Short mmCIF file of C-alpha atoms in Angstrom, two decimals:
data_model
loop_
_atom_site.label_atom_id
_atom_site.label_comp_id
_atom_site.label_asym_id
_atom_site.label_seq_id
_atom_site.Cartn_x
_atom_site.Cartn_y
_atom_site.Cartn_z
CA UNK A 256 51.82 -26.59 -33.93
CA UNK A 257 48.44 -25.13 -33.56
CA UNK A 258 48.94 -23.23 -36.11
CA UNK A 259 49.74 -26.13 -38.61
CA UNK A 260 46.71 -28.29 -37.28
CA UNK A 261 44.21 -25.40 -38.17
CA UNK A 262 45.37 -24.96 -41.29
CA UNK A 263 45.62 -28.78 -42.20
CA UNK A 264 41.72 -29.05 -41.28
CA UNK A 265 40.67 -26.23 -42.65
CA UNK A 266 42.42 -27.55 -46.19
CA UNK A 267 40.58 -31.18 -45.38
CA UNK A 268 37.75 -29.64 -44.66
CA UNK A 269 37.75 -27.50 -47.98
CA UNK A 270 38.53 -30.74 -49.76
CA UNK A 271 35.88 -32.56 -47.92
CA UNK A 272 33.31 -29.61 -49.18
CA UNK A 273 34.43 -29.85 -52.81
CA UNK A 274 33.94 -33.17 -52.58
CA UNK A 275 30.33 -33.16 -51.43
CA UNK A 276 29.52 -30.32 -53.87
CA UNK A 277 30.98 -32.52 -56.39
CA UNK A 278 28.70 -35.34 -55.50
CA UNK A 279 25.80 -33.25 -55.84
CA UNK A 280 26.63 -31.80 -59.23
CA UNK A 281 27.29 -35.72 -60.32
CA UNK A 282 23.50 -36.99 -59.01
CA UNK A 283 21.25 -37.29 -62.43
CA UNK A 284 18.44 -34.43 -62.56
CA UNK A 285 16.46 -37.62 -63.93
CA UNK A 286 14.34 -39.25 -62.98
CA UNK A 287 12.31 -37.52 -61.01
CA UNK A 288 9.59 -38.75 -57.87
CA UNK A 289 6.11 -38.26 -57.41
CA UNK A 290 3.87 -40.00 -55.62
CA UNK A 291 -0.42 -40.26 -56.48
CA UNK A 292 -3.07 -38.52 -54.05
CA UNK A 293 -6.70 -39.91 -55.10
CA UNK A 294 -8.65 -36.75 -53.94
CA UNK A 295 -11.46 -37.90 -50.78
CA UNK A 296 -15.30 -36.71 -52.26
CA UNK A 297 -18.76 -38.38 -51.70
CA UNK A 298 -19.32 -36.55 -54.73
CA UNK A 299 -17.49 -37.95 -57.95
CA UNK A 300 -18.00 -36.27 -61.33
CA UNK A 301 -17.88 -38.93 -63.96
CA UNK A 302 -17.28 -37.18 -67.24
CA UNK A 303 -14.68 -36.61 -70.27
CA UNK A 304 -13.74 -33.90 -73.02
CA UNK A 305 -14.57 -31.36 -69.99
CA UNK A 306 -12.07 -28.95 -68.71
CA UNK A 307 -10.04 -28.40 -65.06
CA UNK A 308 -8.77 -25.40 -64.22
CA UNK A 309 -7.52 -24.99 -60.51
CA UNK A 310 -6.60 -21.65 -58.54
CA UNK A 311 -5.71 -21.16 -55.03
CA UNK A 312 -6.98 -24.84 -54.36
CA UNK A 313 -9.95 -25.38 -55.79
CA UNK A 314 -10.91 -27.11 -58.86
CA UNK A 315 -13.26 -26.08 -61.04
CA UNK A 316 -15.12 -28.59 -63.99
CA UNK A 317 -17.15 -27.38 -66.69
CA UNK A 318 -18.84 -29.21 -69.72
CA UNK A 319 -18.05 -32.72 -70.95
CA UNK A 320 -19.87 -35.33 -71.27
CA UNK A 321 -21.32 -38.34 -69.90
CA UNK A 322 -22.77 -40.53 -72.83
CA UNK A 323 -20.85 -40.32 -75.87
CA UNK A 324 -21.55 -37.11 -78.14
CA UNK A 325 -24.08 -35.49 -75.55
CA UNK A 326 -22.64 -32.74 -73.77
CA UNK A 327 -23.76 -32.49 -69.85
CA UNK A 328 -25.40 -29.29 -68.31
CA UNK A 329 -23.37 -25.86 -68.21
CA UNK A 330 -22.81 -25.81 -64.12
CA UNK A 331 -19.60 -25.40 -62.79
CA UNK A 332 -18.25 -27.91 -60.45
CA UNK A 333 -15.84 -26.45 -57.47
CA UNK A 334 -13.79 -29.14 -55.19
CA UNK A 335 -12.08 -27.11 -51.96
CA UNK A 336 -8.99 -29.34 -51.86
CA UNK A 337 -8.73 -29.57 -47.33
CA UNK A 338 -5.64 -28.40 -46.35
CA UNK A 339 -4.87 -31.42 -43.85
CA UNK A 340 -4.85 -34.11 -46.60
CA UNK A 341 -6.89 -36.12 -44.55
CA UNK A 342 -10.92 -34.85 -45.09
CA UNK A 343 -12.59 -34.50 -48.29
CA UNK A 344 -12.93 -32.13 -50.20
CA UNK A 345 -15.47 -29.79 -50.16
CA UNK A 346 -18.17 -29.57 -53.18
CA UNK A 347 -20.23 -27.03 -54.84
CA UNK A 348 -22.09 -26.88 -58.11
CA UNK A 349 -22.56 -23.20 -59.79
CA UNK A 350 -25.69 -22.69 -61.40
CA UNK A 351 -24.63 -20.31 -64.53
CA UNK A 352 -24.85 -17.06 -63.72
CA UNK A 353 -24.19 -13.73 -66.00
CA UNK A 354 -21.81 -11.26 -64.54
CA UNK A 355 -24.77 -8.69 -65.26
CA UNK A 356 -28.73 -8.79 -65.70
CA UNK A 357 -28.86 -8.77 -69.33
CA UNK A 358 -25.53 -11.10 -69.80
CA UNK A 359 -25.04 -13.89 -71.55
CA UNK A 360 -23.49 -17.53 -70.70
CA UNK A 361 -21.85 -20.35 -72.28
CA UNK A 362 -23.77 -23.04 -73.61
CA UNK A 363 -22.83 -26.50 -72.53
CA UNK A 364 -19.87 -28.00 -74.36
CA UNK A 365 -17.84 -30.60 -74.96
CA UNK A 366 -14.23 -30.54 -76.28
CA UNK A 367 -12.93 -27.02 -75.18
CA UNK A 368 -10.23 -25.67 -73.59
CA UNK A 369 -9.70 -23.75 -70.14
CA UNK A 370 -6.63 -21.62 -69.19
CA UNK A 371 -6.59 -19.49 -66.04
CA UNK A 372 -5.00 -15.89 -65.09
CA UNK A 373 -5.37 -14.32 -61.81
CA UNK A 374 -8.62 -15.42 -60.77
CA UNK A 375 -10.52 -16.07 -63.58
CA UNK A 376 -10.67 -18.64 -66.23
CA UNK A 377 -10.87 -18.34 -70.23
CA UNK A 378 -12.61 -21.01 -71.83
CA UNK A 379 -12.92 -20.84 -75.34
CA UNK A 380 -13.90 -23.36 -78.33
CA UNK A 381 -15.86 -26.68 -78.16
CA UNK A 382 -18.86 -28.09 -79.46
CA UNK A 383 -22.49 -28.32 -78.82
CA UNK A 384 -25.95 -28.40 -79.95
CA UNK A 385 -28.56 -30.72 -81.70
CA UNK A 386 -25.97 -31.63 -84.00
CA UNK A 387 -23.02 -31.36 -81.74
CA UNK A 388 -21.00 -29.37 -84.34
CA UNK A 389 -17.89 -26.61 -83.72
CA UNK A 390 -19.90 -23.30 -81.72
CA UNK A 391 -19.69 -20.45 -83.74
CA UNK A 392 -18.87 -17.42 -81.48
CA UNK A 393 -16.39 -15.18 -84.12
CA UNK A 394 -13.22 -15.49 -81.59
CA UNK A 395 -15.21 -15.02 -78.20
CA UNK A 396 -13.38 -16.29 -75.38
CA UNK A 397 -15.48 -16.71 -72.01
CA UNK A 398 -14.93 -15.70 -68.54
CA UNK A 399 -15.63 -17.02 -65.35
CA UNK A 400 -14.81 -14.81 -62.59
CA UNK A 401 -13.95 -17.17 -59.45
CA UNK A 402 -14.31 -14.37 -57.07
CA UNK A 403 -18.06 -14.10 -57.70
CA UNK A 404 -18.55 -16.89 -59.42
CA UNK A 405 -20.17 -15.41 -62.37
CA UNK A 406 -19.81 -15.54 -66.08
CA UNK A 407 -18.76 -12.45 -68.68
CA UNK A 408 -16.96 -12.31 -72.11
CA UNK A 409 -14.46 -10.99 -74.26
CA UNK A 410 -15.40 -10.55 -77.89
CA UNK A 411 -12.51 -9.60 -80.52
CA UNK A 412 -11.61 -6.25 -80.69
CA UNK A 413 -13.10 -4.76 -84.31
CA UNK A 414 -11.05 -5.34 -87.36
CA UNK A 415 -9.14 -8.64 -85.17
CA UNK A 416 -9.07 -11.65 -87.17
CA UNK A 417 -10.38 -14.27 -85.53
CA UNK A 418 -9.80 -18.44 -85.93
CA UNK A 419 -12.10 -21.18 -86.84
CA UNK A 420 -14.94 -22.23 -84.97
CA UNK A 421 -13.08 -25.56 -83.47
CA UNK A 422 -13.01 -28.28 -80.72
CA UNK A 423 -10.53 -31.14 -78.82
CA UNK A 424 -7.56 -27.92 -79.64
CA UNK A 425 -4.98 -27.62 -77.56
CA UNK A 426 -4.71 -24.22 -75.49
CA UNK A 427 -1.73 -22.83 -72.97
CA UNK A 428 -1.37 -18.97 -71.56
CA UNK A 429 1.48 -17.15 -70.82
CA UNK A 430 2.09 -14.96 -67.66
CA UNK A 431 2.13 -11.32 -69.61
CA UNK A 432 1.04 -9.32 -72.59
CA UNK A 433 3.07 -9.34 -75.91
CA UNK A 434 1.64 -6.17 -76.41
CA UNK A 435 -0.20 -6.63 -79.54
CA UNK A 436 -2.49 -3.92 -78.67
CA UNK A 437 -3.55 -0.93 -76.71
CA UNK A 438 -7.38 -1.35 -76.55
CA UNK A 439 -8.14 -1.60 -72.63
CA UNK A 440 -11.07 -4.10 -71.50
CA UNK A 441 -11.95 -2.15 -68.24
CA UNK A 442 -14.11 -4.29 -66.80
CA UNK A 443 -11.17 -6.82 -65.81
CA UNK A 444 -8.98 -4.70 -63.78
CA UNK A 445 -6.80 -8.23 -63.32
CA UNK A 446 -6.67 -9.65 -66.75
CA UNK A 447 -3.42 -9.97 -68.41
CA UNK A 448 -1.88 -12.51 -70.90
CA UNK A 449 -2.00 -14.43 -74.11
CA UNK A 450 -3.89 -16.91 -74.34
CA UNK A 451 -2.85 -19.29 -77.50
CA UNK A 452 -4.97 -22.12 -79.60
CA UNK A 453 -3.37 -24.54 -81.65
CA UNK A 454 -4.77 -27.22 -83.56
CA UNK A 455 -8.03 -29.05 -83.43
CA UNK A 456 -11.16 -29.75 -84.87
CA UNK A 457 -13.19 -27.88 -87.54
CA UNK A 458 -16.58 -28.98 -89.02
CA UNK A 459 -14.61 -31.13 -90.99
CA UNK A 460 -10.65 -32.33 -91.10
CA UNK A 461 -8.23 -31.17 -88.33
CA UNK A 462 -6.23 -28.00 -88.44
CA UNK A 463 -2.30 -26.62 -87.43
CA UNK A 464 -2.81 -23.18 -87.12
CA UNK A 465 -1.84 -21.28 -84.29
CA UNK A 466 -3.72 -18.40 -82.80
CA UNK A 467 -2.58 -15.88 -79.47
CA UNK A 468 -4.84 -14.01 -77.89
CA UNK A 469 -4.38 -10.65 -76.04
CA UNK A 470 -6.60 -10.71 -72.92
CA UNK A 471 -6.05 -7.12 -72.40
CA UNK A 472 -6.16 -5.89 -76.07
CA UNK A 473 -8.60 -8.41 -77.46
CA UNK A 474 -6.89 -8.91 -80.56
CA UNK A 475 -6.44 -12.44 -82.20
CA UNK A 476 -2.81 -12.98 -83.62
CA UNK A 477 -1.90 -15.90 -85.83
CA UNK A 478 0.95 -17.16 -85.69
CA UNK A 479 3.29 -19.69 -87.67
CA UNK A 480 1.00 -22.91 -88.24
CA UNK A 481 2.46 -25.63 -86.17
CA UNK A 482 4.75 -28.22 -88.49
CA UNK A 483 3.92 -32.10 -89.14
CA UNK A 484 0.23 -33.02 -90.22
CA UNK A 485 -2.92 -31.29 -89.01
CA UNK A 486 -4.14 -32.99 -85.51
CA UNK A 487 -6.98 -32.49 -82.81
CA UNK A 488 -5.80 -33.74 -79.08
CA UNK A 489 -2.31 -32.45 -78.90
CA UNK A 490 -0.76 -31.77 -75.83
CA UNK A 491 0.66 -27.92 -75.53
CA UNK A 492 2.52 -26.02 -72.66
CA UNK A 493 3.78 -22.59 -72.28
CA UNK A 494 7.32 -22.25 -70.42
CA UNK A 495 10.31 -19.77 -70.89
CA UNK A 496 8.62 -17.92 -73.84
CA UNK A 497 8.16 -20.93 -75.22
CA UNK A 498 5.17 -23.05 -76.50
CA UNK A 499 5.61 -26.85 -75.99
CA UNK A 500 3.87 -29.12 -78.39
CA UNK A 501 3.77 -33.10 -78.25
CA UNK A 502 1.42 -35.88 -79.82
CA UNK A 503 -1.88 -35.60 -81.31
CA UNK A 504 -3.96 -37.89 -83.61
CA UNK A 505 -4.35 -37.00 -87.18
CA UNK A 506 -7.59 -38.81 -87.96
CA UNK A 507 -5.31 -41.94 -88.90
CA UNK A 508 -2.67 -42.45 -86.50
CA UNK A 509 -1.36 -41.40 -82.97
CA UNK A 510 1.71 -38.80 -83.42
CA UNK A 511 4.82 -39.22 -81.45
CA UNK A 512 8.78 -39.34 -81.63
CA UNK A 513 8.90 -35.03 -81.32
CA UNK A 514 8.36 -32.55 -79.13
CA UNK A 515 7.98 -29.40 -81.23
CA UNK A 516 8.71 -25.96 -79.72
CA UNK A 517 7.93 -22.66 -81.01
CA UNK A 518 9.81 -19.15 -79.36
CA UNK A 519 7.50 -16.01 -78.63
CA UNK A 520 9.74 -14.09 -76.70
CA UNK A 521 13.22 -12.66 -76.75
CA UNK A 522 15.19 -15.65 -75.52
CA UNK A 523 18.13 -17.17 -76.42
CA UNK A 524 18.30 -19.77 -79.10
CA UNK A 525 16.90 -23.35 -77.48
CA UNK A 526 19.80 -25.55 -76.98
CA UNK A 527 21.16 -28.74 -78.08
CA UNK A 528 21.27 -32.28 -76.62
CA UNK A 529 22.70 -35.50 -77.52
CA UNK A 530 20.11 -38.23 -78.99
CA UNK A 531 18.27 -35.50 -80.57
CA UNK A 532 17.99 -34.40 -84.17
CA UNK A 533 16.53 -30.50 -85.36
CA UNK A 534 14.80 -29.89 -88.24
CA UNK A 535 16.59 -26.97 -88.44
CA UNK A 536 18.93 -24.31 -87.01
CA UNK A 537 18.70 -22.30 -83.73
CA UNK A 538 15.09 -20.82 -83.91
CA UNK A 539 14.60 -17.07 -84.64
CA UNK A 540 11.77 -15.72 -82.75
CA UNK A 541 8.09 -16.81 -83.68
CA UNK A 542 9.25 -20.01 -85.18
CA UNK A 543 8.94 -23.61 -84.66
CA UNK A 544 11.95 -26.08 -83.96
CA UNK A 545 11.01 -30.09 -84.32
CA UNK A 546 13.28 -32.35 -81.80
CA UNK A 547 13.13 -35.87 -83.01
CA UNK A 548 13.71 -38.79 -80.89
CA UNK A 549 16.61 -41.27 -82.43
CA UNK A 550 15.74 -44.83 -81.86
CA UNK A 551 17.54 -46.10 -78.99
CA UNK A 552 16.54 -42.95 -77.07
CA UNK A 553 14.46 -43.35 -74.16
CA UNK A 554 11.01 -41.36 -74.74
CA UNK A 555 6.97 -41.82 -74.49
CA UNK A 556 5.07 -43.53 -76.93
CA UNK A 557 2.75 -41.66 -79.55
CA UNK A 558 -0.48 -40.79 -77.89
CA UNK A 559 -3.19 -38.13 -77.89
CA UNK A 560 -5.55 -36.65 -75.41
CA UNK A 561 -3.40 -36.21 -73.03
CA UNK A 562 -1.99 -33.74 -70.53
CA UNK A 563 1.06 -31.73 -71.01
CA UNK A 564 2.02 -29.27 -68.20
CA UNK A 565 5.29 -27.43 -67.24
CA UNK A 566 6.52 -28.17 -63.40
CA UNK A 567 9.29 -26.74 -61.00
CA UNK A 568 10.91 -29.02 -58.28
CA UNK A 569 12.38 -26.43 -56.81
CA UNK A 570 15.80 -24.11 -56.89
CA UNK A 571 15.01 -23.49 -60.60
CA UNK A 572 14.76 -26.87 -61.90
CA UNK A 573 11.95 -27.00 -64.54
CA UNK A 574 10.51 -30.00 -66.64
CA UNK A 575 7.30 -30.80 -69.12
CA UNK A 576 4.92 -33.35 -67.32
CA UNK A 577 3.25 -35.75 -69.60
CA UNK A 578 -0.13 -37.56 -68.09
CA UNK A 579 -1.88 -40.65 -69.61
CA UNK A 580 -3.45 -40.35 -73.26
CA UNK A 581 -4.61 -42.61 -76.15
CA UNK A 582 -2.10 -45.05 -77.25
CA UNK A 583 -4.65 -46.77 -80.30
CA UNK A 584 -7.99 -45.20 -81.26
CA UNK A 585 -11.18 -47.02 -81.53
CA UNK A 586 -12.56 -48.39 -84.42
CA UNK A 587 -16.19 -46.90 -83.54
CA UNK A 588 -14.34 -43.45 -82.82
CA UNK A 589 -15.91 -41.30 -80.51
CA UNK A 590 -18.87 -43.89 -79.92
CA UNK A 591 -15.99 -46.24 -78.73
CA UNK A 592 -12.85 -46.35 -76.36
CA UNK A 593 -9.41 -47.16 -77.17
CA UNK A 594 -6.36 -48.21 -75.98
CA UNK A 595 -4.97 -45.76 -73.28
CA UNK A 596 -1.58 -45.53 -71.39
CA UNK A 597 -1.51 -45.33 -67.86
CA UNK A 598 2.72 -43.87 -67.70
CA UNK A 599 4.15 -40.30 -66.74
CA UNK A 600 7.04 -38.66 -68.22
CA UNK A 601 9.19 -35.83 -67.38
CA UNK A 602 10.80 -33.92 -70.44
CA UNK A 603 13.62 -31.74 -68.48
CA UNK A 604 13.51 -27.61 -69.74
CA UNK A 605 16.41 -25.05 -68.77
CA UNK A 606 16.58 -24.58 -65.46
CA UNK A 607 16.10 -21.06 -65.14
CA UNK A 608 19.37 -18.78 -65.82
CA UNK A 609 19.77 -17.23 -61.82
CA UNK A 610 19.09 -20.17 -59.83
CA UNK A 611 20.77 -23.22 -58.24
CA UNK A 612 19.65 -25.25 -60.34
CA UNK A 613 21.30 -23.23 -63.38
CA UNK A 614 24.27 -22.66 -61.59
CA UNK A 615 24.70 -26.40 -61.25
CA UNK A 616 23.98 -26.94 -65.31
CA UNK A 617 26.36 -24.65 -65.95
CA UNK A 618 29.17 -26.38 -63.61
CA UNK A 619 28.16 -30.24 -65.01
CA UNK A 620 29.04 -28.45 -68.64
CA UNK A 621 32.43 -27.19 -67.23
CA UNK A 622 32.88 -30.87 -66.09
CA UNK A 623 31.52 -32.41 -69.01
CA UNK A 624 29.04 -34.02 -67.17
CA UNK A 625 25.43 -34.48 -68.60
CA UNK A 626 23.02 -31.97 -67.51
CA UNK A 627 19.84 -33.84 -68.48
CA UNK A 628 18.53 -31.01 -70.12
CA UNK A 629 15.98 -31.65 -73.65
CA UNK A 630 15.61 -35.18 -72.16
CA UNK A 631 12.49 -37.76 -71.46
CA UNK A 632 12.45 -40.00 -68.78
CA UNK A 633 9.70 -42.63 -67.57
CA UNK A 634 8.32 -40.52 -63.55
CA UNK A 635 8.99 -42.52 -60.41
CA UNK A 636 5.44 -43.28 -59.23
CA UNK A 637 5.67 -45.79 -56.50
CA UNK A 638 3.23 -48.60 -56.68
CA UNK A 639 4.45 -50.27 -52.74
CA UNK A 640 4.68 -48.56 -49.22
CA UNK A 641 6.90 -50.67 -46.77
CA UNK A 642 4.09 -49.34 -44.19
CA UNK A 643 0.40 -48.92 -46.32
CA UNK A 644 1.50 -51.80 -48.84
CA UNK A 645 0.15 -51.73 -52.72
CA UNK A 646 -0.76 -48.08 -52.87
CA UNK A 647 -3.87 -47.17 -54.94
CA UNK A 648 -3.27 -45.83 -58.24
CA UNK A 649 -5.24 -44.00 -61.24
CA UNK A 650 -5.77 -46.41 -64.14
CA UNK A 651 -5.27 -45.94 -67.65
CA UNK A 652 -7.12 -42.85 -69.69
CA UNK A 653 -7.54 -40.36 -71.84
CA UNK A 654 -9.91 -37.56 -72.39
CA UNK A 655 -9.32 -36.27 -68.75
CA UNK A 656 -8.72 -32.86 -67.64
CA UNK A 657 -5.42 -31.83 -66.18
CA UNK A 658 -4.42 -28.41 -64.47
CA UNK A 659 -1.45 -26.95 -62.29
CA UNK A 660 -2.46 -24.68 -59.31
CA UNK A 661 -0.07 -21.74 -60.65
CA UNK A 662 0.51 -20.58 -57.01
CA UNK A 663 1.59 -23.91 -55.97
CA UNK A 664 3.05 -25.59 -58.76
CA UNK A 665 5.95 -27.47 -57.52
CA UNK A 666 2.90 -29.33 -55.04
CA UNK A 667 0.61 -30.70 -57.62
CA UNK A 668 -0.73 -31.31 -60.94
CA UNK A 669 -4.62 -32.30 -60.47
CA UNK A 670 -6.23 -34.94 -62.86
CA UNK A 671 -9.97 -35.23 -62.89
CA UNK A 672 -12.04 -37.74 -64.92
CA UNK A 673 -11.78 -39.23 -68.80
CA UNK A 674 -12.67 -42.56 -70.36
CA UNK A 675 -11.25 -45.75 -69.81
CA UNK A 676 -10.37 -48.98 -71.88
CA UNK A 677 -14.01 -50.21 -70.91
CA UNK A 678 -15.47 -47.62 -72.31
CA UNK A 679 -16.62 -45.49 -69.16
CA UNK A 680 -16.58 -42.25 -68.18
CA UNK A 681 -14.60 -41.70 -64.44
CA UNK A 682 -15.54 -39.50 -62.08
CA UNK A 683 -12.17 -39.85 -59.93
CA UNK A 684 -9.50 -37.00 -58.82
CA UNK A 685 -6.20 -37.35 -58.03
CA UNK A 686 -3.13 -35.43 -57.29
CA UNK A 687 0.42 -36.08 -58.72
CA UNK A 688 2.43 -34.50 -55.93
CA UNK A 689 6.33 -34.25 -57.23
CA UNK A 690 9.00 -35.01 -54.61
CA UNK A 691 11.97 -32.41 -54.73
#
């Protein structure tokens, strides 16, 4: 009798297991929660077209501008975020500083791009001077060296080609070298990755080229140009060998409805999803692939200058985080300010192959259950607390600065800054912090 009894439980409990694990497998992997953190300083930065890069918690703001078409000093700007959550963050400001006695430094700058690896960040592009027109520095990529706070360069290897002179790009970095060269830089005995540039600004027009640099071999690849019309403000992200690209204005209109992606590493083909149309078959390596947006399906409005990041949640799970941006342009351009949207989207990527969240994508296709994956949905920002009542919230911009602490990125994406609907420059930071 025993005997029967322990195996009759063990068979409900079984059942009662699958049955659980089922009911995880069934919950939707959108949308997904975040919640708003307005960062605590007596020391805002008011400011747009300036960059944010962020590494081992602190932020770090350089260039922009405060009036319209007059970049701000070269300084950098370093918040301490306080571990606690509950004092303010610490402040510094950097006088520039070469990395040796006959160095050289960036001028100031408005409309450039930052990307970070290790500790150090590469800005490159922009522009600046009496005239404010694109800086001319044949490829040269600058380095600021958190460690010591100081300021070196890498110019392009002899023979590289090198792109335009350009500003408001768009700019991402991947993790490791596509070894596209074996000349060493020795001097950065940390640097490592590509760096790519897509996009942007010339003296005149707007451009679609795309351009990877070697950090290591300092050698300027281009790559296929980017399809659709030639844009400055485009959002682009760098996730599973893949660049991300969405939005962008093309001197006429906002661009939305896509996401275009383009493969620079061996991975297998991206994949399919109901509601969305390719522009053509599987990509081969080093090519772009358009996903359009059929009406009816949920997605984020056309919009430039704004943010584009890639997130994890956790077990694997991986999405594209849009911030903010310009919804309609101003009719006095860059004197003026537009119309700016103040939503968040999630665009969920694979989930990465050996992980629980793969696992479970590959169970929901056994089932024929949807696995969310190549899909946009609005973020879950609460706006009410049952016990701190309307929460505070960032309103509507674009020409911020965005960045994603690498180390902790499933804590955080950091927004500093950008112009609002009255015309303003903010000096406010915030943290979206994503709820797993």
């Amino acid at each position: 009798m025993a005997e029967a009894v322990a195996a009759y439980y063990a068979v409900e409990t079984g059942i009662e297991a699958a049955l659980a694990a089922g009911l995880v497998i069934a919950q939707p992997t959108l949308p997904i929660s975040a919640r708003f953190k307005k960062i605590k300083t007596s020391q805002p930065l008011p400011r747009s077209s300036h960059s944010l890069s962020v590494i081992e918690g602190r932020a770090f703001v350089f260039g922009g501008e405060i009036k319209a078409r007059q970049p701000v000093e070269n300084d950098v700007h370093i918040y301490t975020f306080p571990l606690s959550g509950v004092d303010e963050a610490d402040y510094e400001a950097v006088k520039v500083q070469p990395s040796s006695p006959d160095g050289e430094v960036p001028s100031a700058r408005v409309g450039h791009t930052s990307v970070t690896g290790g500790s150090r960040i590469y800005v490159f592009g922009g522009r600046g001077g009496p005239d404010l027109q694109p800086i001319e520095e044949k490829g040269r990529v600058w380095v600021f060296d958190t460690k010591v706070s100081k300021w070196s360069f890498l110019d392009p290897t002899e023979g590289s080609p090198i792109p335009e002179a350009r500003s408001y790009h768009a700019a991402a970095i991947s993790p490791e070298s596509m070894n596209m060269g074996t000349t060493p830089y020795e001097s950065l005995d940390d640097a490592f990755g590509i760096m790519f540039v897509h996009g942007g600004c010339p003296a005149s027009g707007r451009l679609s080229d795309v351009w990877a640099f070697d950090i290591r071999s300092r050698i300027w690849q281009r790559l296929q140009d980017a399809p659709g019309p030639t844009r400055g403000g485009a959002g682009l992200a760098f996730a599973q060998n893949r660049l991300w690209r969405f939005g962008g204005f093309d001197g006429k209109n906002q661009i939305g409805g896509e996401l275009d992606c383009l493969t620079v590493g061996a991975l297998s083909s991206a994949p399919s999803s109901a509601g969305i149309a390719k522009s053509s078959a599987e990509p081969d390596p080093l090519t772009w692939t358009t996903f359009r947006f059929n009406e009816g399906v949920q997605s984020p409005g056309a919009r430039s200058v704004a943010g584009l990041h890639p997130v994890t949640t956790g077990a694997g799970r991986n999405y594209l985080i849009l911030t903010f941006g310009e919804r309609d342009s101003s009719e006095k351009g860059h004197e003026g300010a537009g119309k700016f949207w103040d939503d968040i989207w999630a665009f969920q990527i694979p989930a990465d192959e050996v992980s629980g969240a793969g696992a479970k994508d590959e169970t929901r296709k056994m089932i024929g259950a949807k696995t969310g994956v190549l899909t946009w949905a609005p973020v879950d920002v609460p706006e009410f607390s049952k016990t701190k009542g309307a929460l505070e919230l960032p309103e509507a911009r674009g020409w911020f600065a965005s960045a994603i602490d690498k180390e902790t990125s499933a804590k955080g994406l950091v927004i500093w800054g950008g112009l609002n609907e009255e015309n303003e420059r903010l000096g406010d930071g915030w943290i979206l912090e994503f709820v797993a």
